[in-house]
Coordinates of C-alpha atoms and ligand atoms in Angstrom, one line a residue:
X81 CA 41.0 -2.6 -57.6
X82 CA 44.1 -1.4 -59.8
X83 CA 46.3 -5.1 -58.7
X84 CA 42.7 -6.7 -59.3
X85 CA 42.4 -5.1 -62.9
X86 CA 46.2 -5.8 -63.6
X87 CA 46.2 -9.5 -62.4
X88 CA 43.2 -10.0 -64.9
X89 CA 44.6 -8.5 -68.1
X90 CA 48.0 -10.2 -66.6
X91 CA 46.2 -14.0 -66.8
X92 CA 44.4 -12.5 -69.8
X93 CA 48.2 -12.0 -71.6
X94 CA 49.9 -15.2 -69.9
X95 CA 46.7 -17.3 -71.3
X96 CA 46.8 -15.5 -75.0
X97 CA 50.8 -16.7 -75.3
X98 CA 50.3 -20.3 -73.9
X99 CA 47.5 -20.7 -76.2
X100 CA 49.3 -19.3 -78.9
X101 CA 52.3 -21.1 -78.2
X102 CA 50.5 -24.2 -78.4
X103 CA 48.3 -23.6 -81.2
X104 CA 50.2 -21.6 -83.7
X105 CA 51.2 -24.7 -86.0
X106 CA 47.5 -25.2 -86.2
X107 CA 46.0 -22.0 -86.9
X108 CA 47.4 -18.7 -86.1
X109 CA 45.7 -16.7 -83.9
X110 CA 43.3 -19.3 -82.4
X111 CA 45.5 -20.4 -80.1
X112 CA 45.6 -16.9 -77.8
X113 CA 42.1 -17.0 -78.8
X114 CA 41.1 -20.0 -76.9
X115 CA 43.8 -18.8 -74.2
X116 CA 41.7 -16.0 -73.5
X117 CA 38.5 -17.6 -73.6
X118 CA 39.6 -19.9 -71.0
X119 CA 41.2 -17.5 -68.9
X120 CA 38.0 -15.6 -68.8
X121 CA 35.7 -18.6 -68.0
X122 CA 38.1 -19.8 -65.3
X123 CA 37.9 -16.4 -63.5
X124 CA 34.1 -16.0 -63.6
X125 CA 33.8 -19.6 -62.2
X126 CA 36.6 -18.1 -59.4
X127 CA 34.3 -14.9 -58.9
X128 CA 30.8 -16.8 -59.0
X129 CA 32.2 -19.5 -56.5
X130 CA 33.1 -16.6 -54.2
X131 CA 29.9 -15.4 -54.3
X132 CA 27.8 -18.2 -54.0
X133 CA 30.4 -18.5 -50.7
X134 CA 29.4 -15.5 -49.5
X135 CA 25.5 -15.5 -50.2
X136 CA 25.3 -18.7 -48.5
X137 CA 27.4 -17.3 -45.5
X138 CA 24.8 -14.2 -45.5
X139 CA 21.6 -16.6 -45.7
X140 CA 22.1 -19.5 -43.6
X141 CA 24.8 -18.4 -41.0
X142 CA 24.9 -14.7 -40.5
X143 CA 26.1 -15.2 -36.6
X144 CA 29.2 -16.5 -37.6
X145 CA 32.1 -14.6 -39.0
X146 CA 32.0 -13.9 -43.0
X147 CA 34.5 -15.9 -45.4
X148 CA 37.7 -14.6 -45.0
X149 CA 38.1 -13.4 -48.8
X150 CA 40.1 -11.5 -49.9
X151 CA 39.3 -8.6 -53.1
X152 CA 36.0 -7.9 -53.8
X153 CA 33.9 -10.4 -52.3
X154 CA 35.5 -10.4 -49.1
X155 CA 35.3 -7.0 -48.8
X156 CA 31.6 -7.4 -49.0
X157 CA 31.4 -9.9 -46.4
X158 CA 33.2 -7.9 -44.0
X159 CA 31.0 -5.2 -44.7
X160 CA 27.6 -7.4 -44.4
X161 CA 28.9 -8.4 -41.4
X162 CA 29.7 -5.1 -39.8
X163 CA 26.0 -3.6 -40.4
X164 CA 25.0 -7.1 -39.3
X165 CA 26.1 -6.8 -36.0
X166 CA 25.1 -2.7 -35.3
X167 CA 22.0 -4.2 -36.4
X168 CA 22.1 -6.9 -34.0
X169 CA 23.3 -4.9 -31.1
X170 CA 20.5 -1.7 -31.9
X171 CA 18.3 -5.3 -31.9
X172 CA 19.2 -5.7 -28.3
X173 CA 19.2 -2.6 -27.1
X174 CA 15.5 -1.9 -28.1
X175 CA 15.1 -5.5 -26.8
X176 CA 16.6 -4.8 -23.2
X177 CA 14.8 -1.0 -23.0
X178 CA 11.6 -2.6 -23.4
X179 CA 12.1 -5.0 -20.6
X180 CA 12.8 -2.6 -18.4
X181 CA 9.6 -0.3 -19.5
X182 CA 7.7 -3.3 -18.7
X183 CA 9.8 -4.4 -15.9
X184 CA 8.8 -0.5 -14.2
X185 CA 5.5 -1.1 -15.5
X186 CA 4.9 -4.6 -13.4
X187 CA 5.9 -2.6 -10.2
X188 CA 3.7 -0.1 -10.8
X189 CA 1.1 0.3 -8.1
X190 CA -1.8 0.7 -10.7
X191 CA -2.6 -1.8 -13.0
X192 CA -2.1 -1.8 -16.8
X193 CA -3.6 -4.0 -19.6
X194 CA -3.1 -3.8 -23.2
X195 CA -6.2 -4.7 -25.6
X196 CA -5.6 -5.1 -29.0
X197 CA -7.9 -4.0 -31.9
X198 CA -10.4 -7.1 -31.6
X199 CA -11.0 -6.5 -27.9
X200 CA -8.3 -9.1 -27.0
X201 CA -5.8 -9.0 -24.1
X202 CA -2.0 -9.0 -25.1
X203 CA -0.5 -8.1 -21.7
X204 CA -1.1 -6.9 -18.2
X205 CA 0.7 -6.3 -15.4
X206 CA 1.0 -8.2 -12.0
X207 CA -1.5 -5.2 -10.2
X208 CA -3.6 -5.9 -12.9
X209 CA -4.0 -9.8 -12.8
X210 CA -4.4 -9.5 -9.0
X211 CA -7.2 -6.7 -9.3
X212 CA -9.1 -8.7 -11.7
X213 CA -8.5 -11.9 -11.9
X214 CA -6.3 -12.1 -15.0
X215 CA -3.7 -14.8 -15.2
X216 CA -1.6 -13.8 -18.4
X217 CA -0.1 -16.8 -20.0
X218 CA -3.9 -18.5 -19.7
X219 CA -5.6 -15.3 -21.1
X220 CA -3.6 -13.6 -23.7
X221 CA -5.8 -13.2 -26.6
X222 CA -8.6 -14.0 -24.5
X223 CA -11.6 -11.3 -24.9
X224 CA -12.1 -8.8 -22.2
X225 CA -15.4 -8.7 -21.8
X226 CA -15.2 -12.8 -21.1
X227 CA -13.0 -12.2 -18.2
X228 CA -14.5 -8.9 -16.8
X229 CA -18.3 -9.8 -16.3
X230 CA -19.3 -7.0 -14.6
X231 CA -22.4 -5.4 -15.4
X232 CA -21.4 -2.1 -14.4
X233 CA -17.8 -2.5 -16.7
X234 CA -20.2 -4.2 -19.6
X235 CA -22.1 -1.0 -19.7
X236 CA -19.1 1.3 -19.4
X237 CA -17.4 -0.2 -22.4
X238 CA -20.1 -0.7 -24.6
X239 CA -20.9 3.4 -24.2
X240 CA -17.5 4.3 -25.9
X241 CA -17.5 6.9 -23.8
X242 CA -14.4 6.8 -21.6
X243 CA -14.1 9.8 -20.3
X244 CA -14.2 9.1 -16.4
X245 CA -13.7 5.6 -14.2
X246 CA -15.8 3.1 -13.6
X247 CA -15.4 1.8 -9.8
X248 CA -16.5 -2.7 -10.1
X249 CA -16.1 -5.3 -7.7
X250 CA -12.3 -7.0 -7.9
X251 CA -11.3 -10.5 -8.0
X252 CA -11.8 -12.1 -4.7
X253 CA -14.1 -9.2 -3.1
X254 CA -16.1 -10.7 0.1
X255 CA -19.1 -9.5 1.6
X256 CA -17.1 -9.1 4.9
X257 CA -13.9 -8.3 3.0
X258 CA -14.9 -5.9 0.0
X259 CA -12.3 -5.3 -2.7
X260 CA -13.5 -2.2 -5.0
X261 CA -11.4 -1.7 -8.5
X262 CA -11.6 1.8 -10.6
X263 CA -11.4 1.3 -14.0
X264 CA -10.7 3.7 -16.8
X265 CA -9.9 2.9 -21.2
X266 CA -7.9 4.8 -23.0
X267 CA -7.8 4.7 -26.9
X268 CA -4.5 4.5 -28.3
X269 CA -2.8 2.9 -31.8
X270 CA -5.0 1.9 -34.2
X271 CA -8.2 1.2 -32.1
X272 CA -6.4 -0.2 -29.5
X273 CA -6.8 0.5 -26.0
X274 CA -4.7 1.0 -22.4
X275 CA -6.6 0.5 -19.6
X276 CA -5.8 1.5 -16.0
X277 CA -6.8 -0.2 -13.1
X278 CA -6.7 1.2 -9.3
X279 CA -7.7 -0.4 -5.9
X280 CA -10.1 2.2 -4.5
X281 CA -11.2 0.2 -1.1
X282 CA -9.6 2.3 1.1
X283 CA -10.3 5.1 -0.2
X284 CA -14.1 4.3 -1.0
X285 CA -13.3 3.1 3.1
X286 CA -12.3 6.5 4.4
X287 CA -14.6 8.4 2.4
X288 CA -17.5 6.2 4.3
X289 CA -15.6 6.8 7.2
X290 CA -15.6 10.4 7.2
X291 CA -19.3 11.2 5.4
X292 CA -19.9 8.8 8.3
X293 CA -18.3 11.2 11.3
X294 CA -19.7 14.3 10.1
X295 CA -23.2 12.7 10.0
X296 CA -22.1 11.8 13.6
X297 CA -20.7 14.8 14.9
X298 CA -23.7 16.6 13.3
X299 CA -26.1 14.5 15.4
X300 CA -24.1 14.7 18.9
X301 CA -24.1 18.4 18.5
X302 CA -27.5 18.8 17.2
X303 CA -28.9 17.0 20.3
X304 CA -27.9 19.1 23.4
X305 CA -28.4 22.0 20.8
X306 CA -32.1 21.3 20.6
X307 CA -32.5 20.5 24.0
X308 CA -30.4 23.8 25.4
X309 CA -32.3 25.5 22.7
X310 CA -36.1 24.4 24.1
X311 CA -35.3 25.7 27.7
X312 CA -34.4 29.2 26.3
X313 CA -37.2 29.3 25.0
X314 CA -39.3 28.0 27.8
X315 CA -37.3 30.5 30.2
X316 CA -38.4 33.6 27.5
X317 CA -42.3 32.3 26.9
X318 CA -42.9 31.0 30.6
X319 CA -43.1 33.0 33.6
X320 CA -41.2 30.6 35.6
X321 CA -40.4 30.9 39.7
X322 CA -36.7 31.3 40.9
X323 CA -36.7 27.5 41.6
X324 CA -38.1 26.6 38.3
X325 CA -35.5 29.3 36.9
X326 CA -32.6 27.2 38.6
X327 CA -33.7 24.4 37.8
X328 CA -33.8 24.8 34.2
X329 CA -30.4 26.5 33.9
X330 CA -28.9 23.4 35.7
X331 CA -30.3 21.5 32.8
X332 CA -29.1 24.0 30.3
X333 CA -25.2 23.7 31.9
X334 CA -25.5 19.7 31.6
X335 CA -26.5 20.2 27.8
X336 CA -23.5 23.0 27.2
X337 CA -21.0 20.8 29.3
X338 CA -22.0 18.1 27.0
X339 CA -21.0 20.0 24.2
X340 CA -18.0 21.4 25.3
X341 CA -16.7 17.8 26.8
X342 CA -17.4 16.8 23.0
X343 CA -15.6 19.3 21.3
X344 CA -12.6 19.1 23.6
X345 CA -12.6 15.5 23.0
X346 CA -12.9 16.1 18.6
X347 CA -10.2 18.5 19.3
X348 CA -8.0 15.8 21.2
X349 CA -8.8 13.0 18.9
X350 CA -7.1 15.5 15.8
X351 CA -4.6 17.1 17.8
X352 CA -3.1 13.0 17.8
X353 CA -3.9 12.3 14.8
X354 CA -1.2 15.4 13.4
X355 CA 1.0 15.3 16.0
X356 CA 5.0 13.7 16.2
X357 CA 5.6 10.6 17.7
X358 CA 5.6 11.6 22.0
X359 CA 9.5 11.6 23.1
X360 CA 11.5 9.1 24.4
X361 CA 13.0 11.8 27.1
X362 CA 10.4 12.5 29.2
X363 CA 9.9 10.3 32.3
X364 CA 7.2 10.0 34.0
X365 CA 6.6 8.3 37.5
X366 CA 3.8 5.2 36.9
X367 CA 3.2 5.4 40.7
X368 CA 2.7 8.9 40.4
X369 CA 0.4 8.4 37.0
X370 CA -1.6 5.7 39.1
X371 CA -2.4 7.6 42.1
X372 CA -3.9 10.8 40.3
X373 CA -6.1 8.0 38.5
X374 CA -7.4 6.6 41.7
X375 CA -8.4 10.0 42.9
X376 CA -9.8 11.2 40.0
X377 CA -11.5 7.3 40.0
X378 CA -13.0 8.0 43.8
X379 CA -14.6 11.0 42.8
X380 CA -16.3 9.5 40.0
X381 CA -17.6 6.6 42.3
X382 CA -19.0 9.4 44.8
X383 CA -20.9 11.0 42.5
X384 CA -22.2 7.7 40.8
X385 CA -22.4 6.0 44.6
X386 CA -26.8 4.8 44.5
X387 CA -29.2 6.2 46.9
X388 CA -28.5 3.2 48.7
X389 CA -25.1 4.4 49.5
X390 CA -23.8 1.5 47.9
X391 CA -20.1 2.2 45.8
X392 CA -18.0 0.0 43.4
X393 CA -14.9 -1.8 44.9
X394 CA -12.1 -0.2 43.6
X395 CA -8.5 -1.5 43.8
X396 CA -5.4 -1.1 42.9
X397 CA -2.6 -3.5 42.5
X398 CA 0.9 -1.6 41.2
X399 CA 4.1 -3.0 41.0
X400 CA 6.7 -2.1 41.8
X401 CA 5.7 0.7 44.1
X402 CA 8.2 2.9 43.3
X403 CA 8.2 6.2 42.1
X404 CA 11.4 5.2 40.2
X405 CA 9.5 2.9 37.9
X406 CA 9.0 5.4 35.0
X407 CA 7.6 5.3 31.8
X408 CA 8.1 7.9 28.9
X409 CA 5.5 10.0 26.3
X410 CA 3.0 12.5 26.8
X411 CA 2.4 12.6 29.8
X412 CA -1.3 14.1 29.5
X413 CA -2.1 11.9 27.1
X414 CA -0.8 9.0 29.2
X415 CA -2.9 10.7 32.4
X416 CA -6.1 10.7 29.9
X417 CA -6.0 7.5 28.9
X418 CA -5.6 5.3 32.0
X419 CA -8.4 7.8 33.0
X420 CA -10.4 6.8 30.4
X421 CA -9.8 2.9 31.3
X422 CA -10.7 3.2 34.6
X423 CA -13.8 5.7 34.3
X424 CA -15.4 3.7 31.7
X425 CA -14.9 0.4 33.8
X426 CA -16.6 2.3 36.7
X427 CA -19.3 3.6 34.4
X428 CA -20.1 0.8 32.9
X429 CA -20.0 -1.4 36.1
X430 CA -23.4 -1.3 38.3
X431 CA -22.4 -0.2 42.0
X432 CA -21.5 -2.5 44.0
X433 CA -19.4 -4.1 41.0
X434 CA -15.5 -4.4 41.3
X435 CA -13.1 -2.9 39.2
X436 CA -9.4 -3.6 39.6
X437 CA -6.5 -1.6 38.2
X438 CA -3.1 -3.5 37.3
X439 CA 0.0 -1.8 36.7
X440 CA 3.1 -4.2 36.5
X441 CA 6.7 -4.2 35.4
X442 CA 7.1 -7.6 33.2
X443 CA 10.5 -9.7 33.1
X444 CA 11.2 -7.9 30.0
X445 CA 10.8 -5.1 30.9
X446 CA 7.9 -3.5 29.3
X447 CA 5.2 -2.2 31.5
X448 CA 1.8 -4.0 31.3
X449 CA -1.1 -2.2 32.2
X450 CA -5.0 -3.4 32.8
X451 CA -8.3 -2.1 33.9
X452 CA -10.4 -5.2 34.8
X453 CA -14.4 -4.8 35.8
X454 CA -17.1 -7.1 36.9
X455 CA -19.6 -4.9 34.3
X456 CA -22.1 -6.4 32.3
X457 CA -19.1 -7.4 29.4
X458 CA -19.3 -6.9 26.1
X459 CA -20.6 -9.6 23.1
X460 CA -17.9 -10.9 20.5
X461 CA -19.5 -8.8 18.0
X462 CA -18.8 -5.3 19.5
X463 CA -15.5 -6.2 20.3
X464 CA -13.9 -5.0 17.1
X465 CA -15.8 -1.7 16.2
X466 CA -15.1 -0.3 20.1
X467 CA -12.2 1.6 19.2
X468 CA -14.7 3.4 15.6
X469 CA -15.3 7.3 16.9
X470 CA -18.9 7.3 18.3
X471 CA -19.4 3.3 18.5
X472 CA -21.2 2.5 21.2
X473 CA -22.7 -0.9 22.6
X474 CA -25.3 0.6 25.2
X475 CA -25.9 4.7 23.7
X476 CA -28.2 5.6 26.7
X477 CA -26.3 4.6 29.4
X478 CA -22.8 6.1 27.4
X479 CA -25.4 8.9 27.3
X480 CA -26.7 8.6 31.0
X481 CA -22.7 8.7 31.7
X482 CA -21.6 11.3 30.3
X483 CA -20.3 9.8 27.3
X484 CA -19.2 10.9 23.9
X485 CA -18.6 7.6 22.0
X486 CA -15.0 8.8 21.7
X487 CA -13.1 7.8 24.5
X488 CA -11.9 4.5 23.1
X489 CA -10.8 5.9 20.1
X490 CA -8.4 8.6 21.9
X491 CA -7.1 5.7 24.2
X492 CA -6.2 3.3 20.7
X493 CA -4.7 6.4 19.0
X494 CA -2.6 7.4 22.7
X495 CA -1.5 3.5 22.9
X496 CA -0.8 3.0 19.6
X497 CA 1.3 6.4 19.6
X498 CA 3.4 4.6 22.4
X499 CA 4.3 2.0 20.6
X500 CA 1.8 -0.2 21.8
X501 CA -1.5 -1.8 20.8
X502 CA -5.0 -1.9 23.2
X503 CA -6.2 -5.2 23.9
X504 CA -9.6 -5.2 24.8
X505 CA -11.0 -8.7 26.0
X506 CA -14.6 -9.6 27.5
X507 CA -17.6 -11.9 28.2
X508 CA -21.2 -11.2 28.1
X509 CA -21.7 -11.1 32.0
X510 CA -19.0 -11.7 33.2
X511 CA -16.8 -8.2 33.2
X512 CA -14.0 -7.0 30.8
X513 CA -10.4 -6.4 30.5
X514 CA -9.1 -3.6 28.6
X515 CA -4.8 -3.8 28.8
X516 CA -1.8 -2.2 26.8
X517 CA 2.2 -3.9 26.9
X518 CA 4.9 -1.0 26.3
X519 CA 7.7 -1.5 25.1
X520 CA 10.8 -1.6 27.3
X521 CA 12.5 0.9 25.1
X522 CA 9.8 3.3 26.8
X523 CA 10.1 2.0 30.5
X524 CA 13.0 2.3 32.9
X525 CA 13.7 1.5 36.5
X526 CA 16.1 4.2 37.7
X527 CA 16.6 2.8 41.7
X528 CA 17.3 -0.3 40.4
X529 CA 19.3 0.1 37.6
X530 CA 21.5 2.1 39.9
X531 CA 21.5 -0.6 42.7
X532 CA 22.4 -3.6 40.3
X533 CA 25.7 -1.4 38.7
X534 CA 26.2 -0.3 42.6
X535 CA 26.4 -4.2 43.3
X536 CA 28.0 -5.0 40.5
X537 CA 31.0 -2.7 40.9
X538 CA 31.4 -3.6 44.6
X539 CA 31.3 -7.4 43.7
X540 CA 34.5 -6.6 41.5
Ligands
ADP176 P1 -18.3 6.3 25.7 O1 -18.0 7.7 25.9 O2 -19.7 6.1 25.2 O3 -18.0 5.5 27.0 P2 -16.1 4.9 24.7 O4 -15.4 5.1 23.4 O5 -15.3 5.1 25.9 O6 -17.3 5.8 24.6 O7 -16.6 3.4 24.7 C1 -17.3 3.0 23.6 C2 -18.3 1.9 24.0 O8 -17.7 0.8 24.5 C3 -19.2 2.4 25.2 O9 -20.3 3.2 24.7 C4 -19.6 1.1 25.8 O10 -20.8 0.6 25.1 C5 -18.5 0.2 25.6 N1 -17.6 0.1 26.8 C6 -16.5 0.7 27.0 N2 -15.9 0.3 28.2 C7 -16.7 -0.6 28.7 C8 -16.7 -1.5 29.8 N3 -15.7 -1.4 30.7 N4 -17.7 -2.4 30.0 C9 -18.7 -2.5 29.1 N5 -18.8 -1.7 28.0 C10 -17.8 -0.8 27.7

């Protein structure tokens, strides 16, 4: 500032003496007059180009770097140019922090949308364009209410009242393929609004599911209740003979063995559903697994053999016959589910029907196993809802066979347990097939193994 001030009254002096030097025959005086003058008007045309320079570099290019002045004017640039670039980077930092709140918002498993003041969409989210139908860069601006057309979601906004959700149909819901969205507005801003989105089907699912099994459970219980109940009361009201008397109280056993087989099999069913994965250490023979089913399937036959003495054909066909073929898991639950197979193929077959029990070891490995009948099969229709807790196809013969609708259900959730899937397959007259694959990482061949390393150590 000081060399600024000094260069000025400096020019200011030098100017005054030229002038004076020049002009002093003429008039004294004027000459350092007019020196002065000029000196002044040639710096203010200095200064005022300088600024200009620097306006012009602060309107129409602030990205590039200022004039390099220097003094006053460059000293201003600089400093323009400093704030411009905090502002700048505060610019991009704001910028980049509100991609990634929207970036976390797209992944979100909820949906969002944003409505403006006049009812208008200004952004949603991928969850949201998928539950509803949105598509974004068609819709922005687009009124709500044009895209959601829901009567239910009409009614909900027009009440202003949006306290609780509002459950609609979603974009692409089927008959056979429901898709069910809760929706809930929240006011925010000035008039604006947030609102949420949420797929509920599986939840609305399970909910159905379970209301579903209580009314079920209530009814299988109710029913040998009522009976059992009835031939108390018969035995306390009726002055029955010791034949009568034993009679009845075989009936009354059936009913309570009904129950109890009913409640052990609820109890089995959630006992899998909360317990670990079965272990990968226990081995168990499948030879050994196989023969306790065949007994267990021969007594079953004897008690459902017709008056006619005529029995089902059972066989089995089990390969390799070796107890050293061995499979690993639970082993009851293993036990209970080829059980299962087998029983319900001989329940389910009339006598004198075949049913044939296949146990192999594939090439890779994993150990297939089937339970084949000649039975009355099953229609296309039924096949899918077998494995749902009380479905049944036939409910008085399930009944007449001591039956609790659960069965399947227990065998799907033992399978799946073991890393496998049941396959159930069927025609309408012709018989079924109900099968699992495990995997080979729950099979092993112990003899064998031992003979092919045996071999394979004498070969070297
Ligand atoms: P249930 O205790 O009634 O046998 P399951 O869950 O074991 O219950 O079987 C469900 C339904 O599947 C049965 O009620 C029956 O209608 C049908 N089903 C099962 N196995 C067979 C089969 N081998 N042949 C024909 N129908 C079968």
């Amino acid at each position: 500032m000081f060399w600024r001030t000094f260069s000025f009254l400096f020019l200011l002096i030098f100017g005054a003496c030229v002038g004076e030097a020049l002009l002093h025959d003429y008039k004294p005086w004027s000459g350092a007059f007019l020196g002065v003058l000029f000196i002044t008007l040639m710096w203010y045309l200095w200064s005022l180009s300088r600024a200009y320079e620097v306006l012009h570099w602060i309107k129409d290019r602030p990205g590039e770097s200022p004039p390099q002045h220097s003094g006053l004017w460059g000293q201003i640039a600089e400093r323009v140019s400093r704030l411009s670039r905090a502002h700048d980077q505060a610019l991009l930092g704001s910028e980049q922090r509100l991609n990634e709140f929207l970036q976390a918002i797209q992944v979100s498993p909820n949906g969002v949308i944003l409505i403006n003041a006049r009812a208008r969409i200004e952004w949603a989210n991928q969850t949201a364009m998928s539950h509803l139908g949105i598509d974004i860069e068609k819709d922005r601006d687009q009124l709500i209410g044009y895209l959601v057309r829901d009567p239910q979601y009409v009614a909900y906004m027009n009440s202003l009242s949006y306290d609780h959700e509002v459950v609609i149909e979603g974009f692409k819901s089927q008959i056979n393929a429901p898709k069910r969205i809760s929706l809930q507005l929240f006011h925010y801003g000035d008039g604006r609004k947030l609102m949420l989105t949420r797929d509920v089907t599986d939840f609305e699912k399970a909910e159905l599911m379970r209301s579903d099994f209580v009314a079920n459970v209530s009814h299988e219980i109710r029913t040998p209740l009522t009976v059992l109940a009835g031939f108390v009361e018969t035995m306390q009201n009726l002055p029955l003979t010791p034949e009568e008397q034993a009679r009845y109280l075989g009936f009354m056993q059936q009913q309570s063995s009904r129950m109890q087989i009913l409640v052990q099999d609820l109890l089995t069913l959630s006992r899998l559903e909360g317990s670990p994965m079965p272990s990968y250490t226990d081995w168990h023979s499948v030879e050994n697994l196989c023969n306790n089913c065949e007994v267990e399937a021969r007594g079953l036959m004897a008690i459902l053999k017709s008056d006619s003495g005529l029995e089902h054909r059972l066989l089995f066909s089990i390969e390799p016959q070796s107890q050293d073929f061995k499979v690993s898991g639970e082993r009851a639950e293993l036990q209970s589910a080829m059980s299962n197979l087998i029983s319900n193929a001989i329940r389910y077959t009339p006598t004198g029907g075949e049913v044939r029990v296949e146990s192999r070891m594939c090439a890779d490995g994993s150990w297939f196993f089937a339970v084949h009948d000649s039975g009355p099969g099953i229609s296309p229709e039924h096949l899918p809802r077998l494995t749902e807790r009380f479905y049944r196809v036939d409910r008085s013969r399930s009944r007449e066979t001591g039956g609790t609708g659960l069965g399947l259900a227990i065998v799907k959730h033992v399978v799946q347990r073991h890393g496998a899937e049941l396959k159930i397959e069927s025609t309408l007259g012709q018989g079924s097939t109900f099968s699992w694959q495990f995997p080979k990482a729950r099979t092993r061949l112990a003899l064998l193994e031992e003979k092919l390393t045996d071999n394979a150590v004498s070969a070297s």
